[in-house]
Tab-separated table of C-alpha atoms in Angstrom:
chain	number	residue	atom	x	y	z
O	1	UNK	CA	27.915	4.441	-12.460
O	2	UNK	CA	28.051	0.642	-11.902
O	3	UNK	CA	30.062	-1.521	-13.815
O	4	UNK	CA	29.098	-2.350	-17.186
O	5	UNK	CA	29.943	-6.201	-16.770
O	6	UNK	CA	27.559	-6.433	-14.189
O	7	UNK	CA	25.001	-4.823	-16.146
O	8	UNK	CA	25.315	-7.256	-18.980
O	9	UNK	CA	25.749	-9.962	-17.033
O	10	UNK	CA	22.549	-9.110	-14.955
O	11	UNK	CA	20.715	-8.284	-18.249
O	12	UNK	CA	21.601	-11.930	-19.704
O	13	UNK	CA	20.671	-13.936	-16.601
O	14	UNK	CA	17.305	-11.755	-16.221
O	15	UNK	CA	16.489	-12.496	-20.044
O	16	UNK	CA	17.669	-16.055	-20.393
O	17	UNK	CA	19.257	-14.791	-23.787
O	18	UNK	CA	22.523	-12.907	-25.678
O	19	UNK	CA	19.991	-11.836	-28.001
O	20	UNK	CA	17.382	-10.451	-25.741
O	21	UNK	CA	19.998	-9.023	-23.384
O	22	UNK	CA	21.686	-7.257	-26.540
O	23	UNK	CA	18.406	-5.998	-27.543
O	24	UNK	CA	17.466	-4.315	-23.939
O	25	UNK	CA	20.845	-2.655	-23.500
O	26	UNK	CA	21.041	-1.709	-27.125
O	27	UNK	CA	24.070	-3.146	-27.865
O	28	UNK	CA	25.253	-5.949	-30.240
O	29	UNK	CA	25.577	-9.449	-29.394
O	30	UNK	CA	29.220	-9.539	-29.723
O	31	UNK	CA	29.781	-6.695	-27.311
O	32	UNK	CA	27.531	-8.398	-24.590
O	33	UNK	CA	29.650	-11.597	-25.046
O	34	UNK	CA	32.702	-9.683	-24.669
O	35	UNK	CA	31.249	-8.114	-21.684
O	36	UNK	CA	30.494	-11.618	-20.047
O	37	UNK	CA	33.943	-13.167	-21.220
O	38	UNK	CA	35.547	-10.170	-19.198
O	39	UNK	CA	33.611	-10.742	-16.054
O	40	UNK	CA	34.266	-14.442	-15.788
O	41	UNK	CA	37.912	-13.786	-16.488
O	42	UNK	CA	37.705	-11.646	-13.314
O	43	UNK	CA	36.566	-14.016	-11.436
O	44	UNK	CA	38.106	-16.864	-12.935
O	45	UNK	CA	35.198	-19.227	-13.137
O	46	UNK	CA	32.306	-19.925	-15.533
O	47	UNK	CA	29.066	-18.094	-14.403
O	48	UNK	CA	26.782	-18.795	-17.029
O	49	UNK	CA	25.563	-22.258	-18.439
O	50	UNK	CA	25.013	-22.361	-22.442
O	51	UNK	CA	22.610	-24.841	-23.989
O	52	UNK	CA	19.041	-25.791	-25.041
O	53	UNK	CA	18.232	-22.591	-26.555
O	54	UNK	CA	18.360	-20.646	-22.741
O	55	UNK	CA	20.909	-19.498	-20.764
O	56	UNK	CA	21.158	-20.372	-16.867
O	57	UNK	CA	23.410	-19.713	-13.938
O	58	UNK	CA	26.024	-21.471	-12.605
O	59	UNK	CA	25.941	-21.685	-8.648
O	60	UNK	CA	28.833	-18.743	-8.895
O	61	UNK	CA	26.568	-17.046	-11.539
O	62	UNK	CA	23.755	-17.424	-8.811
O	63	UNK	CA	25.814	-15.237	-6.389
O	64	UNK	CA	27.047	-12.590	-8.953
O	65	UNK	CA	23.470	-12.421	-9.787
O	66	UNK	CA	22.185	-12.099	-6.267
O	67	UNK	CA	24.824	-9.078	-5.740
O	68	UNK	CA	24.413	-7.283	-9.426
O	69	UNK	CA	20.751	-7.057	-8.348
O	70	UNK	CA	21.471	-5.089	-5.072
O	71	UNK	CA	24.387	-3.413	-6.675
O	72	UNK	CA	22.465	-2.144	-9.567
O	73	UNK	CA	19.471	-1.171	-7.541
O	74	UNK	CA	22.119	1.274	-5.310
O	75	UNK	CA	23.266	2.278	-8.217
O	76	UNK	CA	20.295	3.687	-9.847
O	77	UNK	CA	19.133	4.966	-6.262
O	78	UNK	CA	22.550	6.897	-5.874
O	79	UNK	CA	22.316	8.581	-9.458
O	80	UNK	CA	18.615	9.533	-9.051
O	81	UNK	CA	19.544	11.306	-5.426
O	82	UNK	CA	22.405	13.144	-6.654
O	83	UNK	CA	20.427	14.514	-9.810
O	84	UNK	CA	17.324	15.606	-7.360
O	85	UNK	CA	19.615	17.969	-5.637
O	86	UNK	CA	19.303	20.224	-8.914
O	87	UNK	CA	15.461	21.905	-9.344
O	88	UNK	CA	15.622	20.378	-12.978
O	89	UNK	CA	14.340	16.829	-13.473
O	90	UNK	CA	16.918	15.016	-15.986
O	91	UNK	CA	17.315	11.487	-17.196
O	92	UNK	CA	16.082	8.807	-18.997
O	93	UNK	CA	12.712	7.483	-18.081
O	94	UNK	CA	11.616	4.063	-19.530
O	95	UNK	CA	7.839	4.058	-20.502
O	96	UNK	CA	5.803	1.012	-21.615
O	97	UNK	CA	2.332	1.657	-23.092
O	98	UNK	CA	-0.498	-0.006	-24.848
O	99	UNK	CA	-1.202	0.472	-28.693
O	100	UNK	CA	-3.970	2.525	-28.272
O	101	UNK	CA	-2.796	5.058	-25.381
O	102	UNK	CA	0.670	5.239	-27.493
O	103	UNK	CA	-1.173	6.401	-30.642
O	104	UNK	CA	-4.006	8.435	-29.331
O	105	UNK	CA	-2.863	9.613	-25.604
O	106	UNK	CA	0.812	9.643	-25.242
O	107	UNK	CA	1.872	12.030	-27.786
O	108	UNK	CA	-0.301	15.241	-25.826
O	109	UNK	CA	1.087	13.709	-22.854
O	110	UNK	CA	4.723	13.541	-23.751
O	111	UNK	CA	4.736	16.702	-25.399
O	112	UNK	CA	3.402	18.658	-22.347
O	113	UNK	CA	5.687	16.560	-19.769
O	114	UNK	CA	8.726	17.695	-22.050
O	115	UNK	CA	7.814	21.255	-22.201
O	116	UNK	CA	7.965	21.359	-18.528
O	117	UNK	CA	11.273	18.933	-18.296
O	118	UNK	CA	13.258	19.416	-21.550
O	119	UNK	CA	16.178	17.531	-19.983
O	120	UNK	CA	13.965	14.276	-19.317
O	121	UNK	CA	14.443	11.791	-22.413
O	122	UNK	CA	11.447	9.175	-22.596
O	123	UNK	CA	12.080	5.644	-23.975
O	124	UNK	CA	8.681	4.393	-24.956
O	125	UNK	CA	7.843	0.733	-25.632
O	126	UNK	CA	4.987	-0.158	-27.232
O	127	UNK	CA	3.031	-3.430	-26.914
O	128	UNK	CA	-0.365	-4.849	-25.584
O	129	UNK	CA	-1.675	-4.024	-22.024
O	130	UNK	CA	-0.920	-7.486	-20.849
O	131	UNK	CA	2.729	-7.341	-22.145
O	132	UNK	CA	3.348	-3.852	-20.404
O	133	UNK	CA	1.976	-4.937	-17.086
O	134	UNK	CA	4.132	-7.945	-17.231
O	135	UNK	CA	7.290	-5.572	-18.018
O	136	UNK	CA	6.273	-3.431	-15.481
O	137	UNK	CA	6.143	-6.303	-12.657
O	138	UNK	CA	9.100	-7.667	-13.865
O	139	UNK	CA	10.585	-3.908	-13.033
O	140	UNK	CA	11.936	-3.526	-16.814
O	141	UNK	CA	10.150	-0.439	-17.061
O	142	UNK	CA	9.786	2.362	-14.745
O	143	UNK	CA	6.071	3.202	-15.326
O	144	UNK	CA	3.218	1.763	-17.375
O	145	UNK	CA	0.318	3.045	-19.036
O	146	UNK	CA	-2.285	0.352	-19.619
O	147	UNK	CA	-6.126	-0.087	-20.457
O	148	UNK	CA	-6.620	-3.107	-18.137
O	149	UNK	CA	-7.314	-3.340	-14.187
O	150	UNK	CA	-4.274	-4.891	-12.679
O	151	UNK	CA	-4.191	-7.517	-9.918
O	152	UNK	CA	-0.707	-8.259	-10.286
O	153	UNK	CA	1.082	-8.221	-6.880
O	154	UNK	CA	4.587	-6.624	-8.088
O	155	UNK	CA	2.238	-3.839	-9.433
O	156	UNK	CA	0.984	-0.465	-7.876
O	157	UNK	CA	-2.311	0.907	-9.864
O	158	UNK	CA	-3.289	4.483	-10.403
O	159	UNK	CA	-6.871	4.595	-11.847
O	160	UNK	CA	-6.674	7.865	-14.027
O	161	UNK	CA	-9.320	7.740	-15.989
O	162	UNK	CA	-12.050	6.015	-18.715
O	163	UNK	CA	-12.887	5.785	-22.308
O	164	UNK	CA	-15.858	4.309	-23.817
O	165	UNK	CA	-16.083	1.291	-26.270
O	166	UNK	CA	-18.097	1.770	-29.148
O	167	UNK	CA	-18.959	-0.172	-32.052
O	168	UNK	CA	-17.589	0.856	-35.259
O	169	UNK	CA	-18.522	0.022	-38.990
O	170	UNK	CA	-18.761	1.362	-42.194
O	171	UNK	CA	-21.709	3.841	-42.110
O	172	UNK	CA	-23.633	1.790	-44.857
O	173	UNK	CA	-23.606	-1.405	-42.588
O	174	UNK	CA	-26.993	-2.624	-41.029
O	175	UNK	CA	-25.720	-1.941	-37.145
O	176	UNK	CA	-24.836	1.781	-38.505
O	177	UNK	CA	-28.545	2.634	-37.943
O	178	UNK	CA	-28.938	2.022	-34.133
O	179	UNK	CA	-28.666	3.905	-31.509
O	180	UNK	CA	-27.396	1.444	-29.033
O	181	UNK	CA	-26.277	-1.814	-29.301
O	182	UNK	CA	-26.564	-5.005	-26.902
O	183	UNK	CA	-24.666	-8.161	-27.243
O	184	UNK	CA	-27.419	-10.446	-28.704
O	185	UNK	CA	-27.999	-7.556	-31.550
O	186	UNK	CA	-24.249	-8.166	-32.612
O	187	UNK	CA	-24.419	-11.873	-32.768
O	188	UNK	CA	-24.333	-13.052	-36.466
O	189	UNK	CA	-22.549	-10.281	-37.868
O	190	UNK	CA	-18.926	-10.425	-38.785
O	191	UNK	CA	-16.721	-9.067	-35.944
O	192	UNK	CA	-13.249	-7.729	-36.319
O	193	UNK	CA	-11.583	-8.557	-32.953
O	194	UNK	CA	-8.301	-7.622	-31.664
O	195	UNK	CA	-5.072	-9.874	-30.664
O	196	UNK	CA	-5.329	-11.606	-27.312
O	197	UNK	CA	-3.502	-9.507	-24.297
O	198	UNK	CA	-4.918	-6.685	-25.844
O	199	UNK	CA	-7.455	-4.698	-23.589
O	200	UNK	CA	-10.484	-4.338	-25.742
O	201	UNK	CA	-10.019	-8.128	-26.831
O	202	UNK	CA	-10.522	-8.800	-23.019
O	203	UNK	CA	-13.399	-6.479	-22.367
O	204	UNK	CA	-15.010	-7.366	-25.326
O	205	UNK	CA	-15.092	-11.194	-24.402
O	206	UNK	CA	-16.526	-9.900	-20.826
O	207	UNK	CA	-19.156	-7.953	-22.069
O	208	UNK	CA	-20.392	-10.871	-24.318
O	209	UNK	CA	-19.751	-13.275	-21.390
O	210	UNK	CA	-22.237	-10.884	-19.045
O	211	UNK	CA	-24.985	-11.821	-21.361
O	212	UNK	CA	-24.294	-15.523	-21.929
O	213	UNK	CA	-22.899	-15.264	-25.060
O	214	UNK	CA	-19.276	-17.141	-25.820
O	215	UNK	CA	-16.754	-15.447	-27.764
O	216	UNK	CA	-17.059	-18.844	-29.811
O	217	UNK	CA	-20.410	-18.028	-30.685
O	218	UNK	CA	-19.458	-14.514	-32.533
O	219	UNK	CA	-18.815	-14.585	-36.294
O	220	UNK	CA	-15.051	-13.576	-35.902
O	221	UNK	CA	-13.695	-12.730	-39.465
O	222	UNK	CA	-10.121	-11.256	-37.900
O	223	UNK	CA	-8.049	-11.084	-35.315
O	224	UNK	CA	-5.731	-8.132	-35.415
O	225	UNK	CA	-2.647	-6.643	-33.577
O	226	UNK	CA	-3.188	-3.380	-35.074
O	227	UNK	CA	-5.808	-0.756	-34.647
O	228	UNK	CA	-5.321	0.937	-37.921
O	229	UNK	CA	-6.118	-2.386	-39.478
O	230	UNK	CA	-9.207	-2.710	-37.772
O	231	UNK	CA	-10.467	0.737	-38.565
O	232	UNK	CA	-9.490	0.226	-42.129
O	233	UNK	CA	-11.330	-3.625	-42.014
O	234	UNK	CA	-14.402	-1.911	-40.468
O	235	UNK	CA	-14.115	1.236	-42.850
O	236	UNK	CA	-14.197	-1.212	-46.109
O	237	UNK	CA	-17.473	-2.797	-44.817
O	238	UNK	CA	-15.735	-6.119	-43.973
O	239	UNK	CA	-17.306	-6.346	-40.491
O	240	UNK	CA	-18.033	-4.404	-36.724
O	241	UNK	CA	-15.268	-3.761	-34.389
O	242	UNK	CA	-14.786	-2.538	-30.824
O	243	UNK	CA	-12.853	0.627	-30.520
O	244	UNK	CA	-11.760	3.337	-28.035
O	245	UNK	CA	-13.879	6.465	-28.517
O	246	UNK	CA	-10.532	8.224	-28.544
O	247	UNK	CA	-9.169	6.158	-31.298
O	248	UNK	CA	-11.916	6.859	-34.009
O	249	UNK	CA	-12.764	10.800	-33.460
O	250	UNK	CA	-11.158	11.698	-36.839
O	251	UNK	CA	-12.531	8.552	-38.649
O	252	UNK	CA	-16.126	9.699	-37.439
O	253	UNK	CA	-15.639	13.369	-38.441
O	254	UNK	CA	-14.290	12.323	-41.796
O	255	UNK	CA	-17.139	9.951	-42.464
O	256	UNK	CA	-15.064	7.132	-42.655
O	257	UNK	CA	-16.807	5.053	-39.821
O	258	UNK	CA	-19.908	5.070	-37.848
O	259	UNK	CA	-19.815	4.652	-34.138
O	260	UNK	CA	-22.510	3.238	-31.992
O	261	UNK	CA	-22.625	2.818	-28.013
O	262	UNK	CA	-22.953	-0.539	-26.282
O	263	UNK	CA	-25.817	-1.492	-24.175
O	264	UNK	CA	-24.754	-1.481	-21.275
O	265	UNK	CA	-22.087	0.715	-21.948
O	266	UNK	CA	-18.944	-0.692	-21.793
O	267	UNK	CA	-15.585	1.687	-20.838
O	268	UNK	CA	-11.932	1.116	-20.958
O	269	UNK	CA	-9.852	2.134	-17.884
O	270	UNK	CA	-6.632	4.358	-18.308
O	271	UNK	CA	-4.334	3.108	-15.833
O	272	UNK	CA	-0.690	4.427	-14.554
O	273	UNK	CA	1.263	1.365	-13.038
O	274	UNK	CA	4.327	1.413	-11.435
O	275	UNK	CA	6.570	-1.704	-9.986
O	276	UNK	CA	5.892	-2.106	-6.321
O	277	UNK	CA	8.192	-1.653	-3.678
O	278	UNK	CA	11.302	-0.373	-5.996
O	279	UNK	CA	12.943	2.950	-5.256
O	280	UNK	CA	11.270	5.509	-7.019
O	281	UNK	CA	12.970	8.432	-8.052
O	282	UNK	CA	11.551	11.923	-8.278
O	283	UNK	CA	11.293	11.798	-11.982
O	284	UNK	CA	9.215	8.539	-11.960
O	285	UNK	CA	6.694	9.999	-9.390
O	286	UNK	CA	6.573	13.242	-10.981
O	287	UNK	CA	5.747	11.537	-14.484
O	288	UNK	CA	3.078	8.931	-12.802
O	289	UNK	CA	1.541	12.037	-10.933
O	290	UNK	CA	1.691	14.180	-14.356
O	291	UNK	CA	0.208	11.040	-16.418
O	292	UNK	CA	-2.509	10.534	-14.024
O	293	UNK	CA	-3.753	14.007	-13.859
O	294	UNK	CA	-3.345	14.632	-17.783
O	295	UNK	CA	-5.314	11.102	-18.475
O	296	UNK	CA	-8.317	12.999	-16.204
O	297	UNK	CA	-7.909	16.197	-18.174
O	298	UNK	CA	-7.927	14.606	-21.522
O	299	UNK	CA	-10.598	12.148	-21.046
O	300	UNK	CA	-13.200	14.717	-19.482
O	301	UNK	CA	-12.257	17.154	-22.782
O	302	UNK	CA	-13.065	14.119	-24.899
O	303	UNK	CA	-16.313	13.589	-23.466
O	304	UNK	CA	-17.232	17.280	-23.559
O	305	UNK	CA	-16.274	16.827	-27.453
O	306	UNK	CA	-18.947	13.986	-28.220
């Protein structure tokens, strides 16, 4: 309902880039440029400074940006309040999720939610847990599903469940014969790790540090952003990795990977996060409640299956 020109201007100012604003709004860059030109003509003044690879606000632009935030916020609240007069939830839901949750938890989660609320349209953005946390704190997303415990002041967190992390390797790897593995027993073996910002990367570093072992002492042979690539290299015998139990059940059943618990056990949290102090529609609250309960249910079912 809000003026489209204000929406586009707000996105450009917030992202500091016409290109990133266009991606965020699912628009072409020429269309974004046209909307900004229309708004500047309306106010008869320049609102944006272009240069040095980033877009900045003029003094007039700063005033318009402040009011745009308030107007757009009230517009969203108005739309949500009116839609809540009907019994059926509907509308877009912007969800951010870590890669592991996206692959192994989210499909079941969305299936159940869509069956209950078929008029809801989820928009899912996948990234590592740190990136998702940052986007929720910046209010770019309605809700986030991550695997780290956040302490960001701009984020409200709900601890839903936890998933055990296991060492994975080829069934013929020397580590596969162990019942449990300490940090010291992993030193010297080729280590396939995740990308920085990934929850498992962070937790693995903490696991080794707790045993007095710096990550530089590990024989890192690859640092990968894709869990599928991590599992493939481990299954081919190129080293060991640390992975979520939920992510490896099929590989274990089919004999591609062996999984060994860590000693002491290591768990990744499953967290539902929301922007703090932001108006929260019934749709967002309902999904957050559902995700929290469903995570707990699925984690319990997974534990029984092990």
